[in-house]
PDB file of C-alpha atoms in Angstrom:
ATOM      1  CA  GLY A   1      -7.178 -13.011  -7.453  1.00  0.00           C
ATOM      2  CA  LYS A   2      -6.707 -13.089 -10.912  1.00  0.00           C
ATOM      3  CA  GLY A   3      -6.217  -9.463 -11.322  1.00  0.00           C
ATOM      4  CA  VAL A   4      -3.299  -8.987  -8.190  1.00  0.00           C
ATOM      5  CA  ASP A   5      -0.389  -8.683 -10.424  1.00  0.00           C
ATOM      6  CA  ALA A   6      -1.860  -6.645 -13.076  1.00  0.00           C
ATOM      7  CA  LEU A   7      -2.802  -4.334 -10.147  1.00  0.00           C
ATOM      8  CA  LYS A   8       0.549  -4.570  -8.696  1.00  0.00           C
ATOM      9  CA  ARG A   9       2.128  -3.542 -11.719  1.00  0.00           C
ATOM     10  CA  ALA A  10      -0.442  -0.647 -12.590  1.00  0.00           C
ATOM     11  CA  VAL A  11       0.339   0.815  -8.767  1.00  0.00           C
ATOM     12  CA  LEU A  12       3.831   0.631  -8.994  1.00  0.00           C
ATOM     13  CA  ARG A  13       3.959   2.314 -12.498  1.00  0.00           C
ATOM     14  CA  ALA A  14       1.695   5.216 -10.940  1.00  0.00           C
ATOM     15  CA  GLY A  15       4.305   5.424  -8.207  1.00  0.00           C
ATOM     16  CA  LYS A  16       7.128   5.731 -10.655  1.00  0.00           C
ATOM     17  CA  SER A  17       5.346   8.282 -12.609  1.00  0.00           C
ATOM     18  CA  VAL A  18       4.902  10.640  -9.801  1.00  0.00           C
ATOM     19  CA  ASN A  19       8.349  10.147  -8.647  1.00  0.00           C
ATOM     20  CA  ASP A  20       9.846  10.784 -12.358  1.00  0.00           C
ATOM     21  CA  LYS A  21       7.670  14.140 -11.924  1.00  0.00           C
ATOM     22  CA  ARG A  22       9.132  15.304  -8.867  1.00  0.00           C
ATOM     23  CA  LYS A  23      12.544  14.570 -10.239  1.00  0.00           C
ATOM     24  CA  ALA A  24      11.487  16.459 -13.047  1.00  0.00           C
ATOM     25  CA  LYS A  25      10.665  19.441 -10.683  1.00  0.00           C
ATOM     26  CA  GLY A  26      14.512  19.087  -8.610  1.00  0.00           C
ATOM     27  CA  LEU A  27      12.597  17.175  -5.580  1.00  0.00           C
ATOM     28  CA  LEU A  28      13.833  13.922  -3.871  1.00  0.00           C
ATOM     29  CA  PRO A  29      11.865  10.754  -5.013  1.00  0.00           C
ATOM     30  CA  ARG A  30       9.946   9.338  -1.867  1.00  0.00           C
ATOM     31  CA  ALA A  31       7.379   6.635  -1.258  1.00  0.00           C
ATOM     32  CA  VAL A  32       3.639   7.696  -2.911  1.00  0.00           C
ATOM     33  CA  ARG A  33       1.316   6.521   0.069  1.00  0.00           C
ATOM     34  CA  ALA A  34      -2.388   5.184  -0.510  1.00  0.00           C
ATOM     35  CA  CYS A  35      -5.217   4.321   1.818  1.00  0.00           C
ATOM     36  CA  VAL A  36      -7.375   1.006   1.262  1.00  0.00           C
ATOM     37  CA  LEU A  37     -10.807   1.757   2.909  1.00  0.00           C
ATOM     38  CA  GLY A  38     -13.643  -0.502   2.671  1.00  0.00           C
ATOM     39  CA  PHE A  39     -16.700  -2.081   4.371  1.00  0.00           C
ATOM     40  CA  PRO A  40     -15.686  -4.603   7.213  1.00  0.00           C
ATOM     41  CA  ASN A  41     -14.468  -8.104   5.958  1.00  0.00           C
ATOM     42  CA  VAL A  42     -14.488  -7.213   2.052  1.00  0.00           C
ATOM     43  CA  GLY A  43     -10.517  -8.524   2.123  1.00  0.00           C
ATOM     44  CA  LYS A  44      -8.542  -4.979   2.617  1.00  0.00           C
ATOM     45  CA  SER A  45      -5.782  -6.713   4.515  1.00  0.00           C
ATOM     46  CA  ALA A  46      -5.743  -9.881   2.284  1.00  0.00           C
ATOM     47  CA  LEU A  47      -5.747  -7.747  -0.802  1.00  0.00           C
ATOM     48  CA  ILE A  48      -2.662  -5.907   0.643  1.00  0.00           C
ATOM     49  CA  ASN A  49      -0.891  -9.110   1.870  1.00  0.00           C
ATOM     50  CA  ARG A  50      -1.319 -10.303  -1.927  1.00  0.00           C
ATOM     51  CA  LEU A  51      -0.087  -7.206  -3.136  1.00  0.00           C
ATOM     52  CA  VAL A  52       3.028  -7.223  -0.742  1.00  0.00           C
ATOM     53  CA  GLY A  53       3.519 -10.921  -1.516  1.00  0.00           C
ATOM     54  CA  ARG A  54       3.614 -12.131   2.160  1.00  0.00           C
ATOM     55  CA  ALA A  55       1.544 -12.566   5.335  1.00  0.00           C
ATOM     56  CA  LYS A  56       2.515  -8.461   6.359  1.00  0.00           C
ATOM     57  CA  LEU A  57      -0.912  -7.846   7.850  1.00  0.00           C
ATOM     58  CA  LYS A  58      -3.081  -9.909  10.227  1.00  0.00           C
ATOM     59  CA  SER A  59      -6.335 -11.185   7.874  1.00  0.00           C
ATOM     60  CA  GLU A  60      -8.799 -13.674   9.082  1.00  0.00           C
ATOM     61  CA  ASN A  61     -12.411 -14.866   7.508  1.00  0.00           C
ATOM     62  CA  ARG A  62     -14.615 -12.340  10.209  1.00  0.00           C
ATOM     63  CA  ALA A  63     -15.149  -9.035  10.914  1.00  0.00           C
ATOM     64  CA  GLY A  64     -13.307  -6.798  13.552  1.00  0.00           C
ATOM     65  CA  VAL A  65      -9.784  -8.197  12.987  1.00  0.00           C
ATOM     66  CA  THR A  66      -7.927  -4.474  11.590  1.00  0.00           C
ATOM     67  CA  ARG A  67      -8.438  -2.667  14.812  1.00  0.00           C
ATOM     68  CA  SER A  68      -5.903  -0.140  13.770  1.00  0.00           C
ATOM     69  CA  PHE A  69      -4.155   1.604  10.797  1.00  0.00           C
ATOM     70  CA  MET A  70      -1.232  -0.283   9.527  1.00  0.00           C
ATOM     71  CA  TRP A  71       1.538   0.641   6.882  1.00  0.00           C
ATOM     72  CA  ALA A  72       2.796  -1.899   4.514  1.00  0.00           C
ATOM     73  CA  ALA A  73       5.195  -1.313   1.982  1.00  0.00           C
ATOM     74  CA  LEU A  74       5.006  -2.676  -1.888  1.00  0.00           C
ATOM     75  CA  GLY A  75       8.016  -2.576  -3.944  1.00  0.00           C
ATOM     76  CA  GLN A  76      12.121  -1.538  -3.397  1.00  0.00           C
ATOM     77  CA  ARG A  77      13.939   0.934  -4.912  1.00  0.00           C
ATOM     78  CA  LYS A  78      17.219   2.006  -4.592  1.00  0.00           C
ATOM     79  CA  VAL A  79      18.365   5.259  -2.986  1.00  0.00           C
ATOM     80  CA  GLY A  80      21.402   6.839  -2.298  1.00  0.00           C
ATOM     81  CA  ARG A  81      24.920   5.232  -3.222  1.00  0.00           C
ATOM     82  CA  ALA A  82      24.838   2.154  -4.482  1.00  0.00           C
ATOM     83  CA  SER A  83      27.475   0.605  -2.365  1.00  0.00           C
ATOM     84  CA  ALA A  84      25.599   2.025   0.737  1.00  0.00           C
ATOM     85  CA  GLY A  85      22.645  -0.559  -0.234  1.00  0.00           C
ATOM     86  CA  GLY A  86      20.124   1.658   0.897  1.00  0.00           C
ATOM     87  CA  ARG A  87      16.448   0.587  -0.377  1.00  0.00           C
ATOM     88  CA  GLU A  88      13.108   2.103   0.177  1.00  0.00           C
ATOM     89  CA  ALA A  89       9.568   1.619  -0.444  1.00  0.00           C
ATOM     90  CA  GLN A  90       8.026   2.583  -3.734  1.00  0.00           C
ATOM     91  CA  LEU A  91       4.742   2.559  -2.187  1.00  0.00           C
ATOM     92  CA  GLU A  92       3.335   2.300   0.931  1.00  0.00           C
ATOM     93  CA  LEU A  93      -0.105   0.620   1.486  1.00  0.00           C
ATOM     94  CA  LEU A  94      -2.226   1.726   4.670  1.00  0.00           C
ATOM     95  CA  ASP A  95      -4.621  -0.643   6.153  1.00  0.00           C
ATOM     96  CA  THR A  96      -7.882   0.445   7.565  1.00  0.00           C
ATOM     97  CA  PRO A  97     -10.808  -0.953   9.715  1.00  0.00           C
ATOM     98  CA  GLY A  98     -13.359  -1.614   8.297  1.00  0.00           C
ATOM     99  CA  ILE A  99     -15.963   1.883   8.071  1.00  0.00           C
ATOM    100  CA  ILE A 100     -19.648   1.916   8.012  1.00  0.00           C
ATOM    101  CA  PRO A 101     -20.984   4.800   6.485  1.00  0.00           C
ATOM    102  CA  ALA A 102     -23.222   6.993   8.990  1.00  0.00           C
ATOM    103  CA  ARG A 103     -26.516   6.538   6.889  1.00  0.00           C
ATOM    104  CA  GLN A 104     -26.180   3.002   7.389  1.00  0.00           C
ATOM    105  CA  VAL A 105     -25.473   2.166  11.056  1.00  0.00           C
TER     106      VAL A 105
END
């Protein structure tokens, strides 16, 4: 739990770097997408909830809670005219069910 804030800052900084490169090429900025993969019951959903800052994804202390893929938005940036109040996620994280490698089944 101690490194979650540092991880959040690093991830948002990386996303900003990607969009700065897109702007330099004349492309519009967009949300950077990342996937969180791992074994069952290791805290993937809990980590995303900590990064997002709220209970966006269902998370319990037992395996099999996450049964489908779910997107969660992290960070917000302004898009369009300031007067329109448009906001878009800087980063989108995909939560996945636990994955067990074939040779361990």
